Amino acid sequence: MEGSFAHVRAVVLDWAGTMVDHGSLAPMGVFVEAFARFGVEITIEEARGPMGMAKRPHVAALMALPRIAEAWRERHGRLPTEADIDAVYEVFVPMNVEVAGRYADVIPGAAEAVAELRRRGLKIGSSTGYTREIMAEVTPIAAAQGYVPDCIVCTGDTPDGRPTPFMLYKAFLELAVWPAWGCVKVDDTEVGIAEGLNGGCWTMGVAVTGNVFGLSLADTQALAPAEFAARRAAAVARLEGAGAHYVVDGVADILPVVTAIEERLARGERP
């Protein structure tokens, strides 16, 4: 096939903040509300910190923050326990299922870019911190808007989630691709970049459409140029600090980067 890739085999993409849900907004309010139901206030910024992890470990990470742990102790008379983590998680999941479909629109340009990668011979994998129950609300909307990956690996499908590479390895098996250095992991979170690095992949951070930038498309477009530039620079710095080999504004910009990786592989370079 003319223009096809000879060395890059697959791209494995995250979902919220990468392919759908500009700003990764769906889980944020749900985390805040879930903790509020137990009498503990958390902020959106605190909720964003562990984004990309499976949701129970995400709850556990929030519980481990000193400020939140102390707020829990003040409200409940003890520091958070494993049972408390389970209780918050059990409240969180059905709430997230309820809202996920409202935040499932494909980010502009992402489906078209992925379609071009597929046309050039790449397999398209995906992994997510969402459970299959949550993804059941997301995938029909994404499909109607032109995005259907070749595989979906969810929280609960593997022994552990990010930053381990287990979901990535499961995607490799389902896609029947190897070696890892012939694949690209695309994610909007630091823990997702760590997943790709731990799995031996090239990694691409998504700065503007994702969790680190943290705004809807409309709110992003409404920013003054100087504020946009400052927020973008901060997001790029965080993802580069996490070890991303490349950082783009959004998946719409992915093709030149995959082309650059193809050229590096052709020269014998490895991630």
GROMACS .gro file of C-alpha atoms in nm:
model
  271
    1MET     CA    1   0.000   0.000   0.000
    2GLU     CA    2   0.144   0.334  -0.102
    3GLY     CA    3   0.243   0.543   0.197
    4SER     CA    4   0.203   0.255   0.441
    5PHE     CA    5   0.423   0.221   0.747
    6ALA     CA    6   0.686  -0.053   0.738
    7HIS     CA    7   0.817  -0.035   1.096
    8VAL     CA    8   0.540   0.108   1.314
    9ARG     CA    9   0.288  -0.171   1.374
   10ALA     CA   10   0.018  -0.022   1.595
   11VAL     CA   11  -0.100   0.275   1.793
   12VAL     CA   12  -0.267   0.217   2.131
   13LEU     CA   13  -0.479   0.512   2.239
   14ASP     CA   14  -0.634   0.610   2.568
   15TRP     CA   15  -1.003   0.712   2.566
   16ALA     CA   16  -1.113   1.006   2.785
   17GLY     CA   17  -0.911   1.318   2.709
   18THR     CA   18  -0.736   1.147   2.418
   19MET     CA   19  -1.006   1.025   2.177
   20VAL     CA   20  -1.327   1.139   2.352
   21ASP     CA   21  -1.432   1.383   2.625
   22HIS     CA   22  -1.225   1.696   2.555
   23GLY     CA   23  -1.065   1.794   2.885
   24SER     CA   24  -1.140   1.455   3.044
   25LEU     CA   25  -1.433   1.604   3.232
   26ALA     CA   26  -1.661   1.305   3.295
   27PRO     CA   27  -1.490   1.160   3.604
   28MET     CA   28  -1.405   1.488   3.775
   29GLY     CA   29  -1.739   1.597   3.910
   30VAL     CA   30  -1.820   1.236   3.997
   31PHE     CA   31  -1.513   1.205   4.221
   32VAL     CA   32  -1.605   1.531   4.394
   33GLU     CA   33  -1.966   1.418   4.444
   34ALA     CA   34  -1.868   1.068   4.559
   35PHE     CA   35  -1.648   1.206   4.836
   36ALA     CA   36  -1.912   1.467   4.923
   37ARG     CA   37  -2.157   1.186   4.994
   38PHE     CA   38  -1.920   1.082   5.273
   39GLY     CA   39  -1.894   1.434   5.409
   40VAL     CA   40  -1.550   1.509   5.264
   41GLU     CA   41  -1.483   1.791   5.019
   42ILE     CA   42  -1.220   1.747   4.748
   43THR     CA   43  -1.128   1.982   4.466
   44ILE     CA   44  -1.132   1.921   4.092
   45GLU     CA   45  -0.755   1.966   4.087
   46GLU     CA   46  -0.711   1.703   4.357
   47ALA     CA   47  -0.943   1.469   4.166
   48ARG     CA   48  -0.737   1.515   3.848
   49GLY     CA   49  -0.405   1.418   4.008
   50PRO     CA   50  -0.421   1.036   3.967
   51MET     CA   51  -0.613   1.043   3.636
   52GLY     CA   52  -0.536   0.752   3.409
   53MET     CA   53  -0.528   0.497   3.689
   54ALA     CA   54  -0.798   0.237   3.737
   55LYS     CA   55  -1.072   0.398   3.938
   56ARG     CA   56  -1.038   0.208   4.267
   57PRO     CA   57  -0.661   0.281   4.282
   58HIS     CA   58  -0.756   0.639   4.188
   59VAL     CA   59  -0.984   0.657   4.493
   60ALA     CA   60  -0.707   0.503   4.705
   61ALA     CA   61  -0.455   0.760   4.579
   62LEU     CA   62  -0.692   1.042   4.670
   63MET     CA   63  -0.748   0.892   5.015
   64ALA     CA   64  -0.369   0.883   5.063
   65LEU     CA   65  -0.332   1.258   5.007
   66PRO     CA   66  -0.254   1.408   5.349
   67ARG     CA   67  -0.517   1.682   5.325
   68ILE     CA   68  -0.794   1.442   5.219
   69ALA     CA   69  -0.688   1.179   5.473
   70GLU     CA   70  -0.705   1.440   5.750
   71ALA     CA   71  -1.043   1.565   5.629
   72TRP     CA   72  -1.167   1.207   5.637
   73ARG     CA   73  -1.032   1.162   5.991
   74GLU     CA   74  -1.204   1.480   6.106
   75ARG     CA   75  -1.535   1.366   5.957
   76HIS     CA   76  -1.523   0.996   6.048
   77GLY     CA   77  -1.291   0.982   6.348
   78ARG     CA   78  -1.029   0.766   6.175
   79LEU     CA   79  -0.797   0.767   5.877
   80PRO     CA   80  -0.936   0.603   5.561
   81THR     CA   81  -0.936   0.222   5.553
   82GLU     CA   82  -0.958  -0.029   5.268
   83ALA     CA   83  -1.328  -0.061   5.348
   84ASP     CA   84  -1.366   0.315   5.307
   85ILE     CA   85  -1.193   0.301   4.969
   86ASP     CA   86  -1.435   0.027   4.864
   87ALA     CA   87  -1.732   0.229   4.988
   88VAL     CA   88  -1.638   0.540   4.789
   89TYR     CA   89  -1.560   0.330   4.481
   90GLU     CA   90  -1.897   0.158   4.500
   91VAL     CA   91  -2.066   0.498   4.500
   92PHE     CA   92  -1.841   0.628   4.222
   93VAL     CA   93  -1.895   0.358   3.959
   94PRO     CA   94  -2.272   0.387   3.903
   95MET     CA   95  -2.243   0.766   3.905
   96ASN     CA   96  -1.970   0.751   3.640
   97VAL     CA   97  -2.176   0.509   3.430
   98GLU     CA   98  -2.459   0.760   3.444
   99VAL     CA   99  -2.255   1.055   3.318
  100ALA     CA  100  -2.006   0.885   3.084
  101GLY     CA  101  -2.234   0.891   2.784
  102ARG     CA  102  -2.280   1.267   2.819
  103TYR     CA  103  -1.905   1.312   2.775
  104ALA     CA  104  -1.843   1.064   2.494
  105ASP     CA  105  -1.817   1.293   2.192
  106VAL     CA  106  -1.510   1.223   1.980
  107ILE     CA  107  -1.257   1.506   1.996
  108PRO     CA  108  -1.255   1.698   1.664
  109GLY     CA  109  -1.009   1.559   1.410
  110ALA     CA  110  -0.920   1.251   1.616
  111ALA     CA  111  -1.131   0.994   1.430
  112GLU     CA  112  -1.009   1.120   1.094
  113ALA     CA  113  -0.645   1.101   1.200
  114VAL     CA  114  -0.689   0.747   1.330
  115ALA     CA  115  -0.866   0.646   1.008
  116GLU     CA  116  -0.564   0.769   0.812
  117LEU     CA  117  -0.329   0.564   1.030
  118ARG     CA  118  -0.544   0.258   0.967
  119ARG     CA  119  -0.546   0.330   0.594
  120ARG     CA  120  -0.167   0.325   0.606
  121GLY     CA  121  -0.167  -0.020   0.760
  122LEU     CA  122  -0.155   0.036   1.136
  123LYS     CA  123  -0.365  -0.154   1.387
  124ILE     CA  124  -0.556   0.062   1.633
  125GLY     CA  125  -0.569  -0.049   1.994
  126SER     CA  126  -0.711   0.122   2.300
  127SER     CA  127  -0.689   0.100   2.677
  128THR     CA  128  -0.877   0.284   2.949
  129GLY     CA  129  -0.909   0.333   3.321
  130TYR     CA  130  -1.284   0.284   3.274
  131THR     CA  131  -1.458  -0.045   3.343
  132ARG     CA  132  -1.647  -0.229   3.070
  133GLU     CA  133  -1.972  -0.115   3.231
  134ILE     CA  134  -1.871   0.247   3.184
  135MET     CA  135  -1.734   0.188   2.835
  136ALA     CA  136  -2.068   0.039   2.729
  137GLU     CA  137  -2.204   0.394   2.753
  138VAL     CA  138  -1.913   0.544   2.558
  139THR     CA  139  -1.842   0.313   2.265
  140PRO     CA  140  -2.176   0.342   2.078
  141ILE     CA  141  -2.145   0.721   2.072
  142ALA     CA  142  -1.783   0.707   1.956
  143ALA     CA  143  -1.876   0.452   1.688
  144ALA     CA  144  -2.155   0.673   1.558
  145GLN     CA  145  -1.896   0.951   1.525
  146GLY     CA  146  -1.649   0.736   1.333
  147TYR     CA  147  -1.420   0.581   1.594
  148VAL     CA  148  -1.407   0.204   1.645
  149PRO     CA  149  -1.067   0.070   1.757
  150ASP     CA  150  -0.956  -0.285   1.681
  151CYS     CA  151  -0.949  -0.370   2.053
  152ILE     CA  152  -1.053  -0.220   2.386
  153VAL     CA  153  -0.876  -0.315   2.708
  154CYS     CA  154  -1.052  -0.199   3.025
  155THR     CA  155  -0.985  -0.182   3.394
  156GLY     CA  156  -1.047  -0.529   3.532
  157ASP     CA  157  -0.921  -0.709   3.221
  158THR     CA  158  -0.566  -0.741   3.359
  159PRO     CA  159  -0.406  -0.808   3.700
  160ASP     CA  160  -0.330  -0.439   3.748
  161GLY     CA  161  -0.371  -0.113   3.558
  162ARG     CA  162  -0.146   0.184   3.487
  163PRO     CA  163   0.140   0.248   3.536
  164THR     CA  164   0.198  -0.126   3.480
  165PRO     CA  165   0.208  -0.225   3.112
  166PHE     CA  166  -0.041  -0.511   3.153
  167MET     CA  167  -0.325  -0.345   2.960
  168LEU     CA  168  -0.078  -0.256   2.687
  169TYR     CA  169   0.047  -0.615   2.668
  170LYS     CA  170  -0.310  -0.743   2.645
  171ALA     CA  171  -0.368  -0.502   2.356
  172PHE     CA  172  -0.055  -0.638   2.182
  173LEU     CA  173  -0.195  -0.991   2.214
  174GLU     CA  174  -0.537  -0.894   2.085
  175LEU     CA  175  -0.386  -0.700   1.795
  176ALA     CA  176  -0.122  -0.969   1.732
  177VAL     CA  177   0.155  -0.709   1.706
  178TRP     CA  178   0.516  -0.704   1.817
  179PRO     CA  179   0.780  -0.588   1.904
  180ALA     CA  180   0.678  -0.326   2.163
  181TRP     CA  181   0.915  -0.074   2.011
  182GLY     CA  182   0.711  -0.091   1.692
  183CYS     CA  183   0.409   0.046   1.876
  184VAL     CA  184   0.309   0.391   1.999
  185LYS     CA  185   0.117   0.459   2.322
  186VAL     CA  186  -0.088   0.780   2.315
  187ASP     CA  187  -0.224   0.920   2.642
  188ASP     CA  188  -0.318   1.246   2.813
  189THR     CA  189  -0.199   1.147   3.163
  190GLU     CA  190   0.140   1.105   3.324
  191VAL     CA  191   0.051   0.757   3.448
  192GLY     CA  192  -0.051   0.663   3.092
  193ILE     CA  193   0.286   0.779   2.962
  194ALA     CA  194   0.447   0.564   3.233
  195GLU     CA  195   0.243   0.269   3.106
  196GLY     CA  196   0.390   0.311   2.760
  197LEU     CA  197   0.745   0.354   2.887
  198ASN     CA  198   0.714   0.050   3.111
  199GLY     CA  199   0.586  -0.148   2.814
  200GLY     CA  200   0.878  -0.053   2.590
  201CYS     CA  201   0.678   0.166   2.349
  202TRP     CA  202   0.722   0.503   2.195
  203THR     CA  203   0.502   0.740   2.394
  204MET     CA  204   0.304   1.042   2.280
  205GLY     CA  205   0.146   1.284   2.527
  206VAL     CA  206  -0.174   1.470   2.444
  207ALA     CA  207  -0.155   1.818   2.596
  208VAL     CA  208  -0.446   2.043   2.503
  209THR     CA  209  -0.741   1.804   2.471
  210GLY     CA  210  -0.663   1.608   2.785
  211ASN     CA  211  -0.662   1.590   3.161
  212VAL     CA  212  -0.361   1.811   3.225
  213PHE     CA  213  -0.510   2.106   3.034
  214GLY     CA  214  -0.850   2.010   3.170
  215LEU     CA  215  -1.096   2.228   2.978
  216SER     CA  216  -1.385   2.156   2.744
  217LEU     CA  217  -1.346   2.246   2.377
  218ALA     CA  218  -1.563   2.556   2.418
  219ASP     CA  219  -1.372   2.676   2.724
  220THR     CA  220  -1.042   2.610   2.550
  221GLN     CA  221  -1.149   2.812   2.247
  222ALA     CA  222  -1.261   3.096   2.473
  223LEU     CA  223  -0.918   3.142   2.633
  224ALA     CA  224  -0.718   3.454   2.559
  225PRO     CA  225  -0.410   3.368   2.351
  226ALA     CA  226  -0.166   3.436   2.634
  227GLU     CA  227  -0.361   3.218   2.880
  228PHE     CA  228  -0.390   2.939   2.623
  229ALA     CA  229  -0.016   2.950   2.561
  230ALA     CA  230   0.062   2.940   2.933
  231ARG     CA  231  -0.172   2.648   3.000
  232ARG     CA  232  -0.043   2.461   2.696
  233ALA     CA  233   0.320   2.512   2.800
  234ALA     CA  234   0.241   2.383   3.150
  235ALA     CA  235   0.067   2.075   3.010
  236VAL     CA  236   0.353   2.002   2.769
  237ALA     CA  237   0.605   2.037   3.051
  238ARG     CA  238   0.417   1.789   3.271
  239LEU     CA  239   0.391   1.528   2.997
  240GLU     CA  240   0.753   1.573   2.891
  241GLY     CA  241   0.847   1.551   3.258
  242ALA     CA  242   0.669   1.215   3.270
  243GLY     CA  243   0.899   1.097   2.992
  244ALA     CA  244   0.685   1.135   2.679
  245HIS     CA  245   0.894   1.101   2.364
  246TYR     CA  246   0.661   1.343   2.186
  247VAL     CA  247   0.378   1.576   2.289
  248VAL     CA  248   0.100   1.697   2.058
  249ASP     CA  249  -0.200   1.922   2.120
  250GLY     CA  250  -0.441   1.644   2.025
  251VAL     CA  251  -0.474   1.321   1.829
  252ALA     CA  252  -0.563   1.527   1.522
  253ASP     CA  253  -0.190   1.607   1.508
  254ILE     CA  254  -0.069   1.247   1.534
  255LEU     CA  255   0.027   1.165   1.174
  256PRO     CA  256   0.351   1.368   1.148
  257VAL     CA  257   0.470   1.222   1.478
  258VAL     CA  258   0.404   0.862   1.375
  259THR     CA  259   0.583   0.940   1.050
  260ALA     CA  260   0.882   1.070   1.247
  261ILE     CA  261   0.883   0.753   1.459
  262GLU     CA  262   0.871   0.543   1.141
  263GLU     CA  263   1.179   0.727   1.015
  264ARG     CA  264   1.363   0.677   1.343
  265LEU     CA  265   1.283   0.304   1.343
  266ALA     CA  266   1.407   0.281   0.985
  267ARG     CA  267   1.740   0.420   1.110
  268GLY     CA  268   1.753   0.153   1.377
  269GLU     CA  269   1.658   0.380   1.668
  270ARG     CA  270   1.459   0.244   1.960
  271PRO     CA  271   1.256   0.419   2.231
   0.00000   0.00000   0.00000
